[in-house]
Structure formats: structure tokens, C-alpha cells
CSV table of C-alpha atoms in Angstrom, one decimal:
chain,number,residue,atom,x,y,z
A,1,MET,CA,278.0,44.0,98.6
A,2,PRO,CA,276.5,47.2,97.6
A,3,GLY,CA,279.3,48.7,94.6
A,4,ASP,CA,280.6,45.2,92.9
A,5,GLY,CA,277.4,44.8,91.9
A,6,THR,CA,276.4,42.5,94.2
A,7,PRO,CA,272.6,44.4,95.5
A,8,GLY,CA,271.9,46.0,99.3
A,9,PRO,CA,269.7,44.9,101.3
A,10,ALA,CA,265.9,45.9,100.5
A,11,ALA,CA,264.6,48.4,101.5
A,12,PRO,CA,261.3,47.4,104.3
A,13,GLY,CA,258.5,47.9,103.2
A,14,PRO,CA,255.3,49.3,104.1
A,15,ALA,CA,254.0,48.0,107.8
A,16,PRO,CA,250.3,46.2,107.3
A,17,LEU,CA,248.0,48.0,107.5
A,18,ALA,CA,246.1,46.3,110.3
A,19,ARG,CA,249.3,47.8,112.6
A,20,ARG,CA,250.0,50.8,110.7
A,21,ALA,CA,245.2,51.8,111.7
A,22,LEU,CA,246.6,50.7,115.7
A,23,VAL,CA,249.4,52.9,115.8
A,24,GLU,CA,246.4,56.2,114.1
A,25,GLY,CA,244.3,54.9,116.9
A,26,LEU,CA,247.1,54.8,119.1
A,27,GLY,CA,248.7,58.1,118.1
A,28,THR,CA,245.7,59.9,118.7
A,29,ALA,CA,244.9,58.7,121.3
A,30,ALA,CA,248.2,60.1,123.2
A,31,LEU,CA,247.2,62.8,121.6
A,32,VAL,CA,243.7,63.3,123.0
A,33,ALA,CA,245.1,62.3,126.4
A,34,VAL,CA,247.7,64.8,126.5
A,35,ILE,CA,245.2,67.8,125.4
A,36,VAL,CA,242.4,67.0,127.4
A,37,GLY,CA,244.5,65.8,130.5
A,38,SER,CA,247.2,69.1,130.4
A,39,GLY,CA,243.5,70.9,130.2
A,40,ILE,CA,242.3,69.9,133.2
A,41,GLN,CA,246.2,69.4,134.9
A,42,ALA,CA,245.7,73.3,134.1
A,43,THR,CA,242.7,74.6,136.0
A,44,VAL,CA,243.2,72.7,139.2
A,45,LEU,CA,247.3,74.3,138.8
A,46,THR,CA,245.8,77.6,138.1
A,47,GLU,CA,242.3,80.3,138.4
A,48,ASP,CA,243.8,82.0,135.4
A,49,PRO,CA,242.5,81.6,131.9
A,50,GLY,CA,245.4,82.5,130.5
A,51,LEU,CA,247.6,80.5,132.0
A,52,ARG,CA,245.5,77.8,131.4
A,53,LEU,CA,245.7,78.5,128.0
A,54,LEU,CA,249.0,78.3,127.7
A,55,ALA,CA,250.2,75.3,129.7
A,56,ASN,CA,247.2,73.3,127.8
A,57,SER,CA,249.4,74.6,124.5
A,58,LEU,CA,252.3,73.7,125.6
A,59,ALA,CA,251.3,70.7,126.7
A,60,THR,CA,249.8,69.4,123.3
A,61,ALA,CA,253.2,71.0,120.7
A,62,PHE,CA,255.3,69.2,123.1
A,63,GLY,CA,253.4,65.4,122.6
A,64,LEU,CA,252.3,66.1,119.7
A,65,GLY,CA,256.4,66.4,118.4
A,66,ALA,CA,257.1,63.6,119.6
A,67,LEU,CA,254.6,61.2,119.0
A,68,ILE,CA,254.8,62.1,114.9
A,69,ALA,CA,258.4,61.9,116.0
A,70,LEU,CA,258.1,58.1,117.2
A,71,LEU,CA,254.8,57.2,114.6
A,72,GLY,CA,255.6,59.0,111.3
A,73,PRO,CA,257.7,56.4,110.2
A,74,VAL,CA,255.0,53.6,110.4
A,75,SER,CA,251.6,54.7,109.9
A,76,GLY,CA,253.1,58.4,108.7
A,77,ALA,CA,251.4,60.3,112.4
A,78,HIS,CA,248.0,61.4,110.7
A,79,PHE,CA,246.4,61.5,113.7
A,80,ASN,CA,243.9,63.6,111.9
A,81,PRO,CA,240.9,63.0,109.2
A,82,ALA,CA,241.4,66.2,107.4
A,83,VAL,CA,244.7,64.9,106.9
A,84,THR,CA,244.1,62.0,105.5
A,85,LEU,CA,241.4,63.0,103.4
A,86,ALA,CA,244.0,65.9,101.7
A,87,ALA,CA,246.0,62.7,101.3
A,88,ARG,CA,243.3,60.8,99.8
A,89,PHE,CA,241.7,63.7,97.0
A,90,SER,CA,245.7,64.6,97.0
A,91,GLY,CA,247.1,62.5,94.8
A,92,PRO,CA,248.5,58.9,95.5
A,93,GLY,CA,247.6,58.2,99.3
A,94,PRO,CA,246.0,56.3,100.9
A,95,SER,CA,243.8,53.8,99.2
A,96,ARG,CA,239.8,54.1,99.7
A,97,ARG,CA,240.3,50.5,102.0
A,98,GLU,CA,243.3,52.9,103.9
A,99,THR,CA,241.5,55.3,104.2
A,100,VAL,CA,238.3,54.1,106.0
A,101,ALA,CA,240.8,52.4,108.4
A,102,TYR,CA,243.0,56.1,109.2
A,103,VAL,CA,239.4,57.7,109.5
A,104,SER,CA,237.7,55.2,112.0
A,105,ALA,CA,241.4,54.4,113.8
A,106,GLN,CA,241.4,58.2,114.4
A,107,ILE,CA,237.9,58.2,115.4
A,108,ALA,CA,238.0,56.1,118.1
A,109,GLY,CA,241.6,56.2,119.7
A,110,ALA,CA,240.6,60.3,120.1
A,111,ILE,CA,236.8,58.9,122.4
A,112,GLY,CA,240.1,56.4,124.3
A,113,GLY,CA,242.5,59.7,124.8
A,114,ALA,CA,239.6,61.9,126.2
A,115,VAL,CA,237.9,58.6,128.8
A,116,LEU,CA,241.7,57.6,129.9
A,117,ALA,CA,243.0,61.2,130.6
A,118,ASP,CA,239.2,61.3,133.1
A,119,ALA,CA,240.2,58.1,134.1
A,120,VAL,CA,244.4,59.2,135.6
A,121,HIS,CA,243.1,62.9,137.1
A,122,GLY,CA,240.5,61.0,139.4
A,123,ARG,CA,236.9,61.9,137.0
A,124,THR,CA,233.8,59.8,135.8
A,125,PRO,CA,235.2,59.2,132.7
A,126,GLY,CA,233.1,58.8,129.3
A,127,VAL,CA,230.8,62.1,130.6
A,128,PHE,CA,229.8,64.5,128.0
A,129,SER,CA,230.8,67.8,128.2
A,130,GLY,CA,228.1,70.4,128.4
A,131,HIS,CA,230.8,73.8,127.1
A,132,ASP,CA,228.9,74.9,124.3
A,133,ARG,CA,230.9,76.1,121.3
A,134,PHE,CA,228.4,76.8,118.4
A,135,ALA,CA,229.5,80.0,117.5
A,136,GLY,CA,229.7,81.2,113.4
A,137,HIS,CA,233.6,83.1,114.2
A,138,LEU,CA,233.7,79.9,116.0
A,139,TRP,CA,233.4,77.6,112.9
A,140,LEU,CA,235.2,80.4,110.3
A,141,ALA,CA,238.6,79.4,113.4
A,142,GLU,CA,238.1,75.9,112.5
A,143,ALA,CA,238.2,76.7,108.9
A,144,VAL,CA,241.1,79.1,109.3
A,145,ALA,CA,243.4,76.9,111.3
A,146,THR,CA,242.8,73.8,109.4
A,147,ALA,CA,243.3,75.3,106.3
A,148,GLY,CA,246.9,76.3,107.7
A,149,LEU,CA,247.5,73.3,108.6
A,150,VAL,CA,246.8,71.3,105.6
A,151,TRP,CA,249.0,74.6,104.0
A,152,LEU,CA,251.9,73.3,105.5
A,153,VAL,CA,252.1,69.8,106.7
A,154,PHE,CA,251.7,69.0,102.3
A,155,GLY,CA,253.5,73.0,101.5
A,156,LEU,CA,256.9,71.0,103.1
A,157,THR,CA,256.6,68.5,100.9
A,158,ARG,CA,256.6,70.2,98.4
A,159,ALA,CA,259.3,72.6,98.7
A,160,GLY,CA,262.0,69.8,100.2
A,161,ARG,CA,261.7,71.0,104.1
A,162,ALA,CA,259.7,67.9,105.2
A,163,HIS,CA,262.0,66.6,107.8
A,164,LEU,CA,261.1,70.0,109.1
A,165,ALA,CA,257.7,69.3,109.8
A,166,PRO,CA,257.7,67.2,113.0
A,167,VAL,CA,258.5,70.8,114.9
A,168,LEU,CA,256.4,73.2,112.5
A,169,VAL,CA,253.8,71.7,113.2
A,170,ALA,CA,254.0,71.0,116.6
A,171,ALA,CA,254.3,74.6,116.5
A,172,TYR,CA,251.9,75.5,114.7
A,173,ILE,CA,249.0,73.5,116.8
A,174,ALA,CA,251.0,75.7,119.1
A,175,ALA,CA,250.1,79.1,117.9
A,176,ALA,CA,246.2,77.8,116.1
A,177,TYR,CA,245.8,77.7,120.6
A,178,TRP,CA,246.4,81.1,120.6
A,179,PHE,CA,245.4,83.0,117.0
A,180,THR,CA,241.8,81.4,116.6
A,181,SER,CA,239.0,82.1,118.4
A,182,SER,CA,238.3,78.7,118.7
A,183,THR,CA,241.7,77.9,120.2
A,184,GLY,CA,242.3,75.8,116.9
A,185,PHE,CA,240.6,72.0,117.5
A,186,ALA,CA,241.9,71.9,113.4
A,187,ASN,CA,241.0,68.0,113.7
A,188,PRO,CA,237.1,65.9,113.3
A,189,ALA,CA,238.8,63.3,115.1
A,190,VAL,CA,239.7,64.7,117.7
A,191,THR,CA,236.5,67.6,118.3
A,192,ILE,CA,234.9,64.3,118.5
A,193,GLY,CA,237.3,63.0,120.8
A,194,ARG,CA,236.6,66.0,123.4
A,195,ALA,CA,233.5,65.4,123.7
A,196,PHE,CA,233.3,62.8,125.6
A,197,THR,CA,235.3,64.6,128.6
A,198,ASP,CA,233.1,67.4,130.4
A,199,SER,CA,236.2,69.9,131.5
A,200,PHE,CA,238.3,72.6,129.8
A,201,SER,CA,239.0,70.9,127.0
A,202,GLY,CA,235.9,69.9,125.7
A,203,ILE,CA,233.3,70.6,123.0
A,204,ALA,CA,229.3,69.7,123.8
A,205,PRO,CA,228.6,67.6,121.5
A,206,THR,CA,225.8,69.2,119.7
A,207,SER,CA,228.2,71.8,118.7
A,208,VAL,CA,230.6,68.6,117.3
A,209,ALA,CA,229.0,68.8,113.4
A,210,PRO,CA,229.2,72.8,112.6
A,211,PHE,CA,233.2,72.0,113.1
A,212,VAL,CA,233.8,69.2,111.9
A,213,GLY,CA,232.2,70.7,108.6
A,214,ALA,CA,234.8,73.6,108.9
A,215,GLN,CA,237.3,71.7,109.0
A,216,LEU,CA,237.3,70.1,105.7
A,217,LEU,CA,236.7,72.8,104.0
A,218,GLY,CA,239.4,74.3,105.7
A,219,ALA,CA,241.0,70.9,104.4
A,220,ALA,CA,240.3,71.8,100.8
A,221,VAL,CA,241.3,75.7,101.4
A,222,GLY,CA,244.7,74.3,102.4
A,223,LEU,CA,244.9,72.0,99.3
A,224,ALA,CA,244.0,75.0,97.1
A,225,LEU,CA,246.5,77.2,99.0
A,226,VAL,CA,249.3,74.2,98.0
A,227,THR,CA,248.5,74.2,94.1
A,228,ILE,CA,248.4,78.3,95.0
A,229,SER,CA,252.5,78.4,96.3
A,230,PHE,CA,253.7,75.4,94.6
A,231,GLY,CA,251.4,75.0,91.6
A,232,ARG,CA,249.7,71.8,90.4
A,233,ARG,CA,253.3,69.6,89.8
A,234,PRO,CA,251.8,67.1,91.9
A,235,ALA,CA,253.8,65.4,94.9
A,236,PRO,CA,256.5,63.1,95.0
A,237,ALA,CA,255.0,59.4,95.1
A,238,ARG,CA,254.4,57.9,98.8
A,239,THR,CA,252.7,55.7,100.4
A,240,THR,CA,250.9,55.9,103.7
A,241,THR,CA,253.6,54.9,105.9
A,242,GLU,CA,255.0,57.9,104.9
A,243,PRO,CA,254.9,60.6,107.7
A,244,ALA,CA,251.8,62.5,107.5
A,245,VAL,CA,254.0,65.1,109.8
A,246,PRO,CA,257.6,63.8,107.7
A,247,THR,CA,260.8,63.1,109.0
A,248,GLU,CA,262.3,62.7,106.0
A,249,PRO,CA,263.0,65.1,103.3
A,250,GLU,CA,261.1,63.6,100.2
A,251,SER,CA,258.3,61.9,102.2
A,252,VAL,CA,255.2,64.5,101.7
A,253,PRO,CA,252.4,65.2,104.4
A,254,THR,CA,249.5,63.3,104.8
A,255,ALA,CA,249.0,65.2,109.3
């Protein structure tokens, strides 16, 4: 028994990579289904663009918070290639193989989530969006939104408050809907997925690449902000099974 010199039960090891990647794909699919589905429902229920955006942002925040709390202990709940790549380049984090598996699963899941949302609402699934979002101020907005997200999720761990991340990250994404001109996609996989729905939440395929580029740039800026805010001390060692938007104070965010 613990305390009498006998070792206690061993802590569970990380889940196999295949399971973690599958969970990343499923979580990203569910997130995009919430984003797209709530946007479709909002357009059915009201003609007011403000109310549509409010409904979309609230549903996204609630869904994201629930998914982080549920799946974070398994895969880290990244659901976002920008976060996975930031974790890869910020110190101990996912290996190259894990990074490729996560990002591939996130993109596939995002596309599947958009197709599912259209099908659930009786729309023809897999129709590309015609919603053009090709403008410099939108790219700047995406860089700002993604920088803030990475600053938050990695900074919370450095501040010893990673257990608050599921709530605070969801709250930040809801806020980003409103304080950015682009409605704060802040996620390359979600951006790609939303090209596969010609609905309120969609983005034209021709607008995807600049959004993704701005998001990756924003992720790099976010990591710089973490260093500026908390110094160069490396974050505690972590594995990809620790929640990217963690549930334990000692975990390091990676969403």
C-alpha cells in the first residue's frame, strides 16, 4: 500500500497514437458540425445578422468547451493545426509523426463535420462555399485572433492556471467572433472544413489559403507573446495526451 514502502498503482500511459489521432479527428468534426450547424439554424430562425452571429458564437463556445473537457485527457484536444504546430516548435511536444497524424486527422475531421452539418439540415452536402472572404483586413484579423488564442492556451500553463483553459478558451473564441472582422476562425483545419459548406459559416475555397497563412503567422506571434509575457523558461515537459486546452494545472496547453 502507498505509504508503507510499497509502490502504488502506476499512472496510466498515453493512449496509442492511432486512438489519439482518431479522437482529434472526431473532436474537430464535432466542432465544425457545431459551427456550421448552428449557423444554418440561425439563418432559418432569424433575418437579423447580429442575432445570427450571436447564436453561432454561443453555440460554438458551448460546444468547444464541452469537447475540450471530454477529449482533452485523451488527445490533448488540439482540434487545431496551428496549436499542434505551436506545441511542436515551442519545446517538448508532439513528435514529427504525431504532428502529421494530428494535423491530417484534424483536416479530415473538419471536412467531415461540415458535410455532416449540411446533411443534418437537409442541405446538399459537400457543396463548396461561395462566401468570398478575400481581403487584407480579414487576414490581419485572422493573424490577431490566432495569436491571441496561442498566447492564451500556452500562457495559462506558464501561469499555473491551465485548469481554467476549457472555459477560457471557449470564452475567447466567442469573443473573437465579435472583435475581429473575420469572425475569428483562428484554425486552419476549421477554415478548410468550412469551405465545404455553402452556408452562413462558409468560406470560398479561393479565400482559404490566405486565411491559413495568416493563422500560421499568428501562431508564431502568439508564441512570441508567451515568451515576452512569461520569459524564456521552458514550459514543463508534456506529452500530447495532456489537454491542449488542459484540465490539470500542470498540463501545458496545446488548442
